[in-house]
């Protein structure tokens, strides 16, 4: 009976197979699917990421805007939260006092420039010329030109009288010398005339040299004063320029302390702050100590901002720059879990949606995903098995 049942069993299977041919097809498809899944699991690669809380931080130190001299506020050009460019005016201090002080010394400097040009011409004997810097000051040029001609005329007048005397003495010498040769007059008369001519020529030379020497001495004094005055003018020009407080960097305005036109600002008082805003954003991520082991500088990262839905507006691509050498805690939250601070730089300063840039400013929060490696699906399947095997090995 047992032998008969054994013989009938394969026959029964064959009979069932013949009656249901789809069973074989289903079995083959199931095996093929299983094989495909195994191959896919063996070669399909999934990314391993470490996540953490993220916050946009300034890429440079916050710039405090101060007025060195202080004064009265005459204009407010920006408000809290404004995005400003480097060099953009922020606050204007009443320039009346600084402008008056600057103009006073600038007039003195230009006057010294004109005097130096005149004295230089007198000392060198060259023609008078003025620097282009004062070419538009007609009154100053006219005054120095008249002074030059008056002083020059005085010298020329004194030397002209001597030149006339020399001419007369030479005529007299021309008459006396032949007579002395014939013995009609003493030879000493000829020598006397020649000595007088020589003395007169020396007087002309002395007066001309004294005129130039006096001009040279005066020129040295004027140039020395001009150097000192120029330094004062430079300082007062800077003070005048500082009446317009400008943004040192591109950034966002915050902590505006001055809100009233006509208010008095004390020297050195902080008036507002600029949070730097550059083409490269810095993102500060807080990573748990248990997740930091495989994070390295240079790894790719993705920043998703809470202010912009990443499914709609996308995310920021970045790269790990630095990792804090030790764990940190927030001073305001001493009970918070310790974390490692990871700084990530991005290659963009804004998100773009429908061709319109979406600004990103320091203080925005979100999450960061740092790519720490890649693993196949097969490895993920094996991980629980390996853990179970390791558990059985424990004593």
mmCIF file of C-alpha atoms in Angstrom:
data_model
loop_
_atom_site.group_PDB
_atom_site.id
_atom_site.type_symbol
_atom_site.label_atom_id
_atom_site.label_comp_id
_atom_site.label_asym_id
_atom_site.label_seq_id
_atom_site.Cartn_x
_atom_site.Cartn_y
_atom_site.Cartn_z
ATOM 1 C CA UNK A 1 0.000 0.000 0.000
ATOM 2 C CA UNK A 2 2.881 2.298 0.803
ATOM 3 C CA UNK A 3 4.615 1.543 -2.475
ATOM 4 C CA UNK A 4 1.400 2.317 -4.338
ATOM 5 C CA UNK A 5 1.074 5.664 -2.589
ATOM 6 C CA UNK A 6 4.655 6.537 -3.427
ATOM 7 C CA UNK A 7 4.045 5.765 -7.073
ATOM 8 C CA UNK A 8 0.855 7.752 -7.125
ATOM 9 C CA UNK A 9 2.416 10.883 -5.536
ATOM 10 C CA UNK A 10 4.575 11.937 -8.539
ATOM 11 C CA UNK A 11 1.686 11.080 -10.765
ATOM 12 C CA UNK A 12 -0.549 13.295 -8.658
ATOM 13 C CA UNK A 13 1.927 16.144 -8.884
ATOM 14 C CA UNK A 14 2.192 15.721 -12.625
ATOM 15 C CA UNK A 15 -1.575 15.602 -12.864
ATOM 16 C CA UNK A 16 -1.893 18.853 -10.881
ATOM 17 C CA UNK A 17 0.829 20.439 -13.022
ATOM 18 C CA UNK A 18 -0.950 19.422 -16.178
ATOM 19 C CA UNK A 19 -4.249 20.720 -14.874
ATOM 20 C CA UNK A 20 -2.644 24.104 -13.685
ATOM 21 C CA UNK A 21 0.130 25.164 -16.130
ATOM 22 C CA UNK A 22 0.165 28.757 -14.653
ATOM 23 C CA UNK A 23 1.652 27.445 -11.433
ATOM 24 C CA UNK A 24 4.940 26.745 -13.175
ATOM 25 C CA UNK A 25 5.011 30.152 -14.792
ATOM 26 C CA UNK A 26 4.309 31.821 -11.456
ATOM 27 C CA UNK A 27 7.101 29.878 -9.791
ATOM 28 C CA UNK A 28 9.565 30.871 -12.496
ATOM 29 C CA UNK A 29 8.539 34.527 -12.282
ATOM 30 C CA UNK A 30 8.897 34.451 -8.515
ATOM 31 C CA UNK A 31 12.377 32.985 -8.811
ATOM 32 C CA UNK A 32 13.331 35.566 -11.449
ATOM 33 C CA UNK A 33 12.035 38.409 -9.283
ATOM 34 C CA UNK A 34 13.916 37.088 -6.281
ATOM 35 C CA UNK A 35 17.106 36.824 -8.329
ATOM 36 C CA UNK A 36 16.617 40.370 -9.652
ATOM 37 C CA UNK A 37 16.120 41.695 -6.139
ATOM 38 C CA UNK A 38 19.266 39.967 -4.961
ATOM 39 C CA UNK A 39 21.297 41.397 -7.853
ATOM 40 C CA UNK A 40 19.842 44.865 -7.267
ATOM 41 C CA UNK A 41 20.545 44.646 -3.537
ATOM 42 C CA UNK A 42 24.113 43.619 -4.274
ATOM 43 C CA UNK A 43 24.895 46.506 -6.624
ATOM 44 C CA UNK A 44 22.419 49.293 -5.750
ATOM 45 C CA UNK A 45 24.217 52.004 -3.760
ATOM 46 C CA UNK A 46 22.515 54.196 -1.167
ATOM 47 C CA UNK A 47 24.031 57.324 0.380
ATOM 48 C CA UNK A 48 24.808 57.485 4.072
ATOM 49 C CA UNK A 49 24.164 60.908 5.587
ATOM 50 C CA UNK A 50 24.560 62.461 9.005
ATOM 51 C CA UNK A 51 21.950 65.036 9.917
ATOM 52 C CA UNK A 52 21.963 67.897 12.371
ATOM 53 C CA UNK A 53 20.373 71.222 13.189
ATOM 54 C CA UNK A 54 21.713 74.078 11.067
ATOM 55 C CA UNK A 55 21.805 77.857 11.256
ATOM 56 C CA UNK A 56 23.099 80.490 8.840
ATOM 57 C CA UNK A 57 25.904 82.459 10.509
ATOM 58 C CA UNK A 58 27.770 85.588 9.368
ATOM 59 C CA UNK A 59 30.744 84.805 7.126
ATOM 60 C CA UNK A 60 32.702 87.625 8.794
ATOM 61 C CA UNK A 61 32.759 89.561 12.042
ATOM 62 C CA UNK A 62 29.857 91.893 12.729
ATOM 63 C CA UNK A 63 30.940 95.449 11.875
ATOM 64 C CA UNK A 64 30.076 98.163 14.399
ATOM 65 C CA UNK A 65 29.546 101.581 12.809
ATOM 66 C CA UNK A 66 30.810 104.484 14.925
ATOM 67 C CA UNK A 67 31.424 108.203 14.499
ATOM 68 C CA UNK A 68 34.955 109.169 15.505
ATOM 69 C CA UNK A 69 34.186 112.862 16.043
ATOM 70 C CA UNK A 70 30.479 112.656 16.853
ATOM 71 C CA UNK A 71 28.077 115.455 15.974
ATOM 72 C CA UNK A 72 24.482 116.129 15.006
ATOM 73 C CA UNK A 73 22.620 113.591 12.862
ATOM 74 C CA UNK A 74 21.310 115.253 9.696
ATOM 75 C CA UNK A 75 20.081 112.213 7.721
ATOM 76 C CA UNK A 76 19.272 108.517 8.220
ATOM 77 C CA UNK A 77 19.724 106.529 5.021
ATOM 78 C CA UNK A 78 18.924 102.974 6.219
ATOM 79 C CA UNK A 79 16.649 101.112 8.586
ATOM 80 C CA UNK A 80 16.754 97.897 10.598
ATOM 81 C CA UNK A 81 17.011 94.835 8.350
ATOM 82 C CA UNK A 82 18.057 96.689 5.181
ATOM 83 C CA UNK A 83 20.550 94.973 2.887
ATOM 84 C CA UNK A 84 23.337 97.428 2.051
ATOM 85 C CA UNK A 85 26.276 97.350 -0.336
ATOM 86 C CA UNK A 86 29.868 98.199 0.570
ATOM 87 C CA UNK A 87 30.349 101.974 0.454
ATOM 88 C CA UNK A 88 26.635 102.765 0.681
ATOM 89 C CA UNK A 89 25.791 105.808 2.892
ATOM 90 C CA UNK A 90 24.192 104.859 6.208
ATOM 91 C CA UNK A 91 24.032 107.972 8.389
ATOM 92 C CA UNK A 92 25.003 111.590 7.672
ATOM 93 C CA UNK A 93 26.454 113.823 10.388
ATOM 94 C CA UNK A 94 26.014 117.591 9.986
ATOM 95 C CA UNK A 95 29.186 118.600 8.071
ATOM 96 C CA UNK A 96 29.105 122.352 8.868
ATOM 97 C CA UNK A 97 31.845 122.337 11.493
ATOM 98 C CA UNK A 98 34.082 119.839 9.686
ATOM 99 C CA UNK A 99 33.603 121.617 6.360
ATOM 100 C CA UNK A 100 34.508 125.022 7.804
ATOM 101 C CA UNK A 101 37.628 123.646 9.447
ATOM 102 C CA UNK A 102 38.671 121.872 6.263
ATOM 103 C CA UNK A 103 38.079 124.901 4.010
ATOM 104 C CA UNK A 104 40.155 127.135 6.288
ATOM 105 C CA UNK A 105 43.219 124.912 6.076
ATOM 106 C CA UNK A 106 42.665 124.151 2.400
ATOM 107 C CA UNK A 107 42.766 127.876 1.583
ATOM 108 C CA UNK A 108 46.004 128.181 3.523
ATOM 109 C CA UNK A 109 47.466 125.201 1.679
ATOM 110 C CA UNK A 110 46.564 126.619 -1.733
ATOM 111 C CA UNK A 111 48.036 129.989 -0.756
ATOM 112 C CA UNK A 112 51.284 128.278 0.220
ATOM 113 C CA UNK A 113 51.304 126.371 -3.067
ATOM 114 C CA UNK A 114 51.086 129.646 -4.984
ATOM 115 C CA UNK A 115 53.780 131.290 -2.837
ATOM 116 C CA UNK A 116 56.050 128.283 -3.301
ATOM 117 C CA UNK A 117 55.604 128.483 -7.081
ATOM 118 C CA UNK A 118 56.542 132.195 -7.063
ATOM 119 C CA UNK A 119 59.540 131.718 -4.781
ATOM 120 C CA UNK A 120 60.721 128.785 -6.847
ATOM 121 C CA UNK A 121 60.715 130.985 -9.949
ATOM 122 C CA UNK A 122 62.574 133.747 -8.080
ATOM 123 C CA UNK A 123 65.187 131.362 -6.688
ATOM 124 C CA UNK A 124 65.856 129.588 -9.970
ATOM 125 C CA UNK A 125 65.519 132.511 -12.338
ATOM 126 C CA UNK A 126 63.042 130.565 -14.459
ATOM 127 C CA UNK A 127 59.704 131.825 -15.715
ATOM 128 C CA UNK A 128 56.786 131.853 -13.299
ATOM 129 C CA UNK A 129 54.304 128.939 -13.549
ATOM 130 C CA UNK A 130 51.646 127.627 -11.161
ATOM 131 C CA UNK A 131 50.537 124.025 -10.486
ATOM 132 C CA UNK A 132 47.341 122.879 -12.174
ATOM 133 C CA UNK A 133 45.828 122.269 -8.750
ATOM 134 C CA UNK A 134 45.364 126.031 -8.249
ATOM 135 C CA UNK A 135 44.898 127.022 -11.886
ATOM 136 C CA UNK A 136 41.252 127.851 -11.217
ATOM 137 C CA UNK A 137 41.995 130.288 -8.374
ATOM 138 C CA UNK A 138 42.347 133.495 -10.408
ATOM 139 C CA UNK A 139 42.634 135.876 -7.433
ATOM 140 C CA UNK A 140 45.430 133.883 -5.841
ATOM 141 C CA UNK A 141 47.352 133.593 -9.101
ATOM 142 C CA UNK A 142 46.931 137.312 -9.816
ATOM 143 C CA UNK A 143 48.204 138.268 -6.366
ATOM 144 C CA UNK A 144 51.304 136.074 -6.542
ATOM 145 C CA UNK A 145 52.017 137.148 -10.123
ATOM 146 C CA UNK A 146 51.892 140.832 -9.137
ATOM 147 C CA UNK A 147 54.142 140.142 -6.153
ATOM 148 C CA UNK A 148 56.612 138.371 -8.416
ATOM 149 C CA UNK A 149 56.767 141.255 -10.876
ATOM 150 C CA UNK A 150 57.071 143.895 -8.128
ATOM 151 C CA UNK A 151 59.948 142.095 -6.433
ATOM 152 C CA UNK A 152 61.615 141.377 -9.743
ATOM 153 C CA UNK A 153 61.209 144.991 -10.851
ATOM 154 C CA UNK A 154 62.867 146.246 -7.657
ATOM 155 C CA UNK A 155 65.912 144.101 -8.313
ATOM 156 C CA UNK A 156 65.996 144.985 -11.985
ATOM 157 C CA UNK A 157 65.754 148.704 -11.131
ATOM 158 C CA UNK A 158 68.692 148.576 -8.750
ATOM 159 C CA UNK A 159 70.820 146.572 -11.153
ATOM 160 C CA UNK A 160 69.782 148.808 -14.066
ATOM 161 C CA UNK A 161 71.278 151.856 -12.330
ATOM 162 C CA UNK A 162 74.523 150.011 -11.858
ATOM 163 C CA UNK A 163 74.457 148.817 -15.444
ATOM 164 C CA UNK A 164 74.063 152.450 -16.561
ATOM 165 C CA UNK A 165 77.045 153.468 -14.448
ATOM 166 C CA UNK A 166 79.084 150.648 -15.930
ATOM 167 C CA UNK A 167 78.228 151.812 -19.434
ATOM 168 C CA UNK A 168 79.392 155.364 -18.649
ATOM 169 C CA UNK A 169 82.580 154.132 -17.028
ATOM 170 C CA UNK A 170 83.353 151.959 -20.026
ATOM 171 C CA UNK A 171 82.941 154.999 -22.330
ATOM 172 C CA UNK A 172 85.238 156.969 -20.080
ATOM 173 C CA UNK A 173 87.715 154.095 -20.077
ATOM 174 C CA UNK A 174 87.574 153.978 -23.844
ATOM 175 C CA UNK A 175 88.662 157.622 -23.958
ATOM 176 C CA UNK A 176 91.161 157.510 -21.097
ATOM 177 C CA UNK A 177 93.048 154.355 -22.085
ATOM 178 C CA UNK A 178 94.444 155.742 -25.417
ATOM 179 C CA UNK A 179 95.426 158.991 -23.693
ATOM 180 C CA UNK A 180 97.240 157.055 -20.979
ATOM 181 C CA UNK A 181 99.044 155.085 -23.675
ATOM 182 C CA UNK A 182 100.376 158.372 -25.132
ATOM 183 C CA UNK A 183 101.284 159.582 -21.664
ATOM 184 C CA UNK A 184 98.714 162.346 -21.626
ATOM 185 C CA UNK A 185 97.036 161.070 -18.435
ATOM 186 C CA UNK A 186 98.351 158.928 -15.590
ATOM 187 C CA UNK A 187 98.027 155.160 -15.933
ATOM 188 C CA UNK A 188 96.453 155.082 -12.514
ATOM 189 C CA UNK A 189 93.287 156.699 -13.919
ATOM 190 C CA UNK A 190 92.806 153.714 -16.224
ATOM 191 C CA UNK A 191 93.286 151.303 -13.349
ATOM 192 C CA UNK A 192 90.798 153.244 -11.238
ATOM 193 C CA UNK A 193 88.120 153.085 -13.929
ATOM 194 C CA UNK A 194 88.614 149.370 -14.441
ATOM 195 C CA UNK A 195 88.350 148.758 -10.689
ATOM 196 C CA UNK A 196 85.126 150.797 -10.545
ATOM 197 C CA UNK A 197 83.635 148.809 -13.443
ATOM 198 C CA UNK A 198 84.568 145.548 -11.746
ATOM 199 C CA UNK A 199 83.071 146.731 -8.436
ATOM 200 C CA UNK A 200 79.816 147.688 -10.149
ATOM 201 C CA UNK A 201 79.594 144.301 -11.866
ATOM 202 C CA UNK A 202 80.160 142.576 -8.542
ATOM 203 C CA UNK A 203 77.378 144.657 -6.989
ATOM 204 C CA UNK A 204 74.984 143.553 -9.749
ATOM 205 C CA UNK A 205 75.952 139.929 -9.193
ATOM 206 C CA UNK A 206 75.653 140.303 -5.412
ATOM 207 C CA UNK A 207 72.192 141.859 -5.616
ATOM 208 C CA UNK A 208 70.972 139.161 -8.013
ATOM 209 C CA UNK A 209 72.438 136.379 -5.879
ATOM 210 C CA UNK A 210 71.040 137.932 -2.696
ATOM 211 C CA UNK A 211 67.612 138.151 -4.335
ATOM 212 C CA UNK A 212 67.726 134.479 -5.301
ATOM 213 C CA UNK A 213 69.200 133.393 -1.961
ATOM 214 C CA UNK A 214 66.525 135.252 -0.021
ATOM 215 C CA UNK A 215 63.887 133.635 -2.234
ATOM 216 C CA UNK A 216 65.458 130.210 -1.634
ATOM 217 C CA UNK A 217 65.482 130.702 2.139
ATOM 218 C CA UNK A 218 61.875 131.855 2.107
ATOM 219 C CA UNK A 219 60.981 128.924 -0.171
ATOM 220 C CA UNK A 220 62.389 126.451 2.363
ATOM 221 C CA UNK A 221 60.227 127.950 5.104
ATOM 222 C CA UNK A 222 57.130 127.935 2.879
ATOM 223 C CA UNK A 223 57.677 124.322 1.807
ATOM 224 C CA UNK A 224 58.134 123.257 5.431
ATOM 225 C CA UNK A 225 54.897 124.968 6.419
ATOM 226 C CA UNK A 226 53.197 123.548 3.319
ATOM 227 C CA UNK A 227 54.149 120.028 4.383
ATOM 228 C CA UNK A 228 52.667 120.559 7.847
ATOM 229 C CA UNK A 229 49.522 122.208 6.526
ATOM 230 C CA UNK A 230 49.041 119.420 3.969
ATOM 231 C CA UNK A 231 49.029 116.858 6.769
ATOM 232 C CA UNK A 232 46.446 118.895 8.661
ATOM 233 C CA UNK A 233 44.342 119.207 5.502
ATOM 234 C CA UNK A 234 44.485 115.448 4.997
ATOM 235 C CA UNK A 235 43.233 114.875 8.531
ATOM 236 C CA UNK A 236 40.454 117.422 8.191
ATOM 237 C CA UNK A 237 39.453 116.027 4.810
ATOM 238 C CA UNK A 238 39.148 112.604 6.418
ATOM 239 C CA UNK A 239 37.046 114.119 9.195
ATOM 240 C CA UNK A 240 34.804 115.736 6.574
ATOM 241 C CA UNK A 241 34.484 112.457 4.684
ATOM 242 C CA UNK A 242 33.614 110.705 7.929
ATOM 243 C CA UNK A 243 30.530 112.872 8.317
ATOM 244 C CA UNK A 244 28.972 110.395 5.886
ATOM 245 C CA UNK A 245 29.100 106.988 7.569
ATOM 246 C CA UNK A 246 29.302 104.268 4.923
ATOM 247 C CA UNK A 247 28.929 100.496 5.016
ATOM 248 C CA UNK A 248 32.386 98.863 5.162
ATOM 249 C CA UNK A 249 31.040 95.587 3.729
ATOM 250 C CA UNK A 250 27.962 94.211 2.043
ATOM 251 C CA UNK A 251 25.573 93.079 4.721
ATOM 252 C CA UNK A 252 22.404 93.482 6.734
ATOM 253 C CA UNK A 253 21.703 96.426 9.053
ATOM 254 C CA UNK A 254 20.850 95.628 12.662
ATOM 255 C CA UNK A 255 20.866 97.204 16.127
ATOM 256 C CA UNK A 256 20.200 100.741 14.861
ATOM 257 C CA UNK A 257 20.803 103.000 17.870
ATOM 258 C CA UNK A 258 20.086 106.355 16.196
ATOM 259 C CA UNK A 259 16.537 107.010 15.055
ATOM 260 C CA UNK A 260 16.139 110.791 15.426
ATOM 261 C CA UNK A 261 17.318 113.428 12.967
ATOM 262 C CA UNK A 262 18.933 116.239 14.936
ATOM 263 C CA UNK A 263 20.049 113.925 17.701
ATOM 264 C CA UNK A 264 23.541 114.347 19.120
ATOM 265 C CA UNK A 265 25.997 111.480 18.727
ATOM 266 C CA UNK A 266 28.917 111.243 21.138
ATOM 267 C CA UNK A 267 32.402 110.572 19.712
ATOM 268 C CA UNK A 268 33.008 106.842 19.382
ATOM 269 C CA UNK A 269 29.406 105.888 20.140
ATOM 270 C CA UNK A 270 28.050 102.786 18.354
ATOM 271 C CA UNK A 271 25.317 103.800 15.917
ATOM 272 C CA UNK A 272 24.422 100.525 14.200
ATOM 273 C CA UNK A 273 25.866 97.161 13.153
ATOM 274 C CA UNK A 274 26.385 95.482 9.796
ATOM 275 C CA UNK A 275 26.188 91.699 9.604
ATOM 276 C CA UNK A 276 28.440 90.733 6.662
ATOM 277 C CA UNK A 277 26.652 89.118 3.745
ATOM 278 C CA UNK A 278 28.955 87.586 1.168
ATOM 279 C CA UNK A 279 28.673 85.361 -1.878
ATOM 280 C CA UNK A 280 29.676 82.376 0.244
ATOM 281 C CA UNK A 281 27.324 81.600 3.132
ATOM 282 C CA UNK A 282 28.497 79.854 6.268
ATOM 283 C CA UNK A 283 26.239 77.290 7.888
ATOM 284 C CA UNK A 284 26.798 76.151 11.471
ATOM 285 C CA UNK A 285 25.606 72.599 12.084
ATOM 286 C CA UNK A 286 25.242 70.895 15.462
ATOM 287 C CA UNK A 287 26.192 67.226 15.214
ATOM 288 C CA UNK A 288 25.708 64.699 18.019
ATOM 289 C CA UNK A 289 28.908 63.096 19.327
ATOM 290 C CA UNK A 290 27.607 59.684 18.262
ATOM 291 C CA UNK A 291 27.332 60.868 14.627
ATOM 292 C CA UNK A 292 30.563 62.819 14.183
ATOM 293 C CA UNK A 293 32.999 59.916 13.712
ATOM 294 C CA UNK A 294 32.763 59.757 9.917
ATOM 295 C CA UNK A 295 32.536 63.498 9.175
ATOM 296 C CA UNK A 296 35.598 64.936 7.457
ATOM 297 C CA UNK A 297 36.458 68.364 5.967
ATOM 298 C CA UNK A 298 35.699 68.449 2.260
ATOM 299 C CA UNK A 299 32.622 66.219 2.403
ATOM 300 C CA UNK A 300 29.545 67.317 0.474
ATOM 301 C CA UNK A 301 26.547 68.588 2.395
ATOM 302 C CA UNK A 302 22.981 69.651 1.690
ATOM 303 C CA UNK A 303 21.326 72.453 3.667
ATOM 304 C CA UNK A 304 17.532 72.593 3.879
ATOM 305 C CA UNK A 305 16.177 75.852 5.274
ATOM 306 C CA UNK A 306 13.047 75.923 7.380
ATOM 307 C CA UNK A 307 12.027 79.253 5.824
ATOM 308 C CA UNK A 308 11.844 77.712 2.329
ATOM 309 C CA UNK A 309 10.207 74.340 1.653
ATOM 310 C CA UNK A 310 12.988 72.383 -0.020
ATOM 311 C CA UNK A 311 10.477 70.390 -2.079
ATOM 312 C CA UNK A 312 9.404 73.672 -3.693
ATOM 313 C CA UNK A 313 12.431 75.954 -3.475
ATOM 314 C CA UNK A 314 15.261 73.436 -3.355
ATOM 315 C CA UNK A 315 18.240 73.307 -1.027
ATOM 316 C CA UNK A 316 21.767 74.682 -0.729
ATOM 317 C CA UNK A 317 24.783 72.624 -1.720
ATOM 318 C CA UNK A 318 27.843 73.015 0.438
ATOM 319 C CA UNK A 319 31.056 71.502 1.688
ATOM 320 C CA UNK A 320 32.344 70.786 5.190
ATOM 321 C CA UNK A 321 35.034 73.314 6.135
ATOM 322 C CA UNK A 322 35.884 72.742 9.800
ATOM 323 C CA UNK A 323 34.903 70.551 12.739
ATOM 324 C CA UNK A 324 35.272 71.762 16.307
ATOM 325 C CA UNK A 325 38.047 69.924 18.173
ATOM 326 C CA UNK A 326 35.784 69.222 21.146
ATOM 327 C CA UNK A 327 32.130 69.173 22.094
ATOM 328 C CA UNK A 328 30.344 72.401 22.950
ATOM 329 C CA UNK A 329 27.272 73.490 24.878
ATOM 330 C CA UNK A 330 25.081 76.530 24.482
ATOM 331 C CA UNK A 331 25.698 79.062 27.269
ATOM 332 C CA UNK A 332 21.995 79.842 27.357
ATOM 333 C CA UNK A 333 21.057 76.147 27.437
ATOM 334 C CA UNK A 334 23.475 74.414 29.832
ATOM 335 C CA UNK A 335 21.226 71.347 30.047
ATOM 336 C CA UNK A 336 21.249 70.803 26.301
ATOM 337 C CA UNK A 337 23.076 67.781 24.925
ATOM 338 C CA UNK A 338 26.682 68.459 23.923
ATOM 339 C CA UNK A 339 27.410 68.777 20.215
ATOM 340 C CA UNK A 340 30.212 69.234 17.716
ATOM 341 C CA UNK A 341 30.112 72.445 15.691
ATOM 342 C CA UNK A 342 30.602 71.819 11.985
ATOM 343 C CA UNK A 343 31.007 74.788 9.638
ATOM 344 C CA UNK A 344 29.782 74.343 6.071
ATOM 345 C CA UNK A 345 30.398 76.798 3.223
ATOM 346 C CA UNK A 346 27.939 77.091 0.364
ATOM 347 C CA UNK A 347 28.583 78.054 -3.227
ATOM 348 C CA UNK A 348 25.549 80.325 -3.411
ATOM 349 C CA UNK A 349 24.108 83.164 -1.370
ATOM 350 C CA UNK A 350 20.448 82.704 -2.287
ATOM 351 C CA UNK A 351 17.888 80.266 -3.613
ATOM 352 C CA UNK A 352 16.296 80.924 -6.988
ATOM 353 C CA UNK A 353 12.621 80.256 -7.680
ATOM 354 C CA UNK A 354 10.942 81.207 -10.966
ATOM 355 C CA UNK A 355 13.990 83.293 -11.847
ATOM 356 C CA UNK A 356 13.686 85.331 -8.658
ATOM 357 C CA UNK A 357 16.411 85.149 -5.983
ATOM 358 C CA UNK A 358 15.226 84.329 -2.480
ATOM 359 C CA UNK A 359 17.447 86.076 0.081
ATOM 360 C CA UNK A 360 19.145 84.113 2.826
ATOM 361 C CA UNK A 361 20.225 86.048 5.891
ATOM 362 C CA UNK A 362 22.157 85.123 9.042
ATOM 363 C CA UNK A 363 19.965 83.582 11.714
ATOM 364 C CA UNK A 364 17.864 81.397 9.417
ATOM 365 C CA UNK A 365 17.593 77.808 10.664
ATOM 366 C CA UNK A 366 17.135 74.423 9.048
ATOM 367 C CA UNK A 367 18.733 71.007 8.814
ATOM 368 C CA UNK A 368 21.934 69.809 7.228
ATOM 369 C CA UNK A 369 22.677 66.438 5.658
ATOM 370 C CA UNK A 370 26.366 65.549 5.391
ATOM 371 C CA UNK A 371 27.298 62.781 2.976
ATOM 372 C CA UNK A 372 29.580 60.494 4.989
ATOM 373 C CA UNK A 373 29.685 57.453 2.683
ATOM 374 C CA UNK A 374 27.862 55.037 0.411
ATOM 375 C CA UNK A 375 26.628 51.499 1.078
ATOM 376 C CA UNK A 376 24.821 48.862 -0.970
ATOM 377 C CA UNK A 377 21.341 47.606 -0.084
ATOM 378 C CA UNK A 378 22.902 44.180 0.489
ATOM 379 C CA UNK A 379 25.049 45.669 3.245
ATOM 380 C CA UNK A 380 21.953 47.081 4.912
ATOM 381 C CA UNK A 381 20.286 43.630 4.790
ATOM 382 C CA UNK A 382 23.358 41.976 6.275
ATOM 383 C CA UNK A 383 23.802 44.479 9.102
ATOM 384 C CA UNK A 384 20.977 43.031 11.333
ATOM 385 C CA UNK A 385 22.178 39.498 10.645
ATOM 386 C CA UNK A 386 25.723 40.381 11.653
ATOM 387 C CA UNK A 387 24.470 42.060 14.813
ATOM 388 C CA UNK A 388 22.478 38.948 15.756
ATOM 389 C CA UNK A 389 25.530 36.773 15.095
ATOM 390 C CA UNK A 390 27.647 39.050 17.269
ATOM 391 C CA UNK A 391 25.017 38.886 20.018
ATOM 392 C CA UNK A 392 25.142 35.073 20.045
ATOM 393 C CA UNK A 393 28.920 35.218 20.480
ATOM 394 C CA UNK A 394 28.702 37.258 23.663
ATOM 395 C CA UNK A 395 29.085 35.363 26.936
#
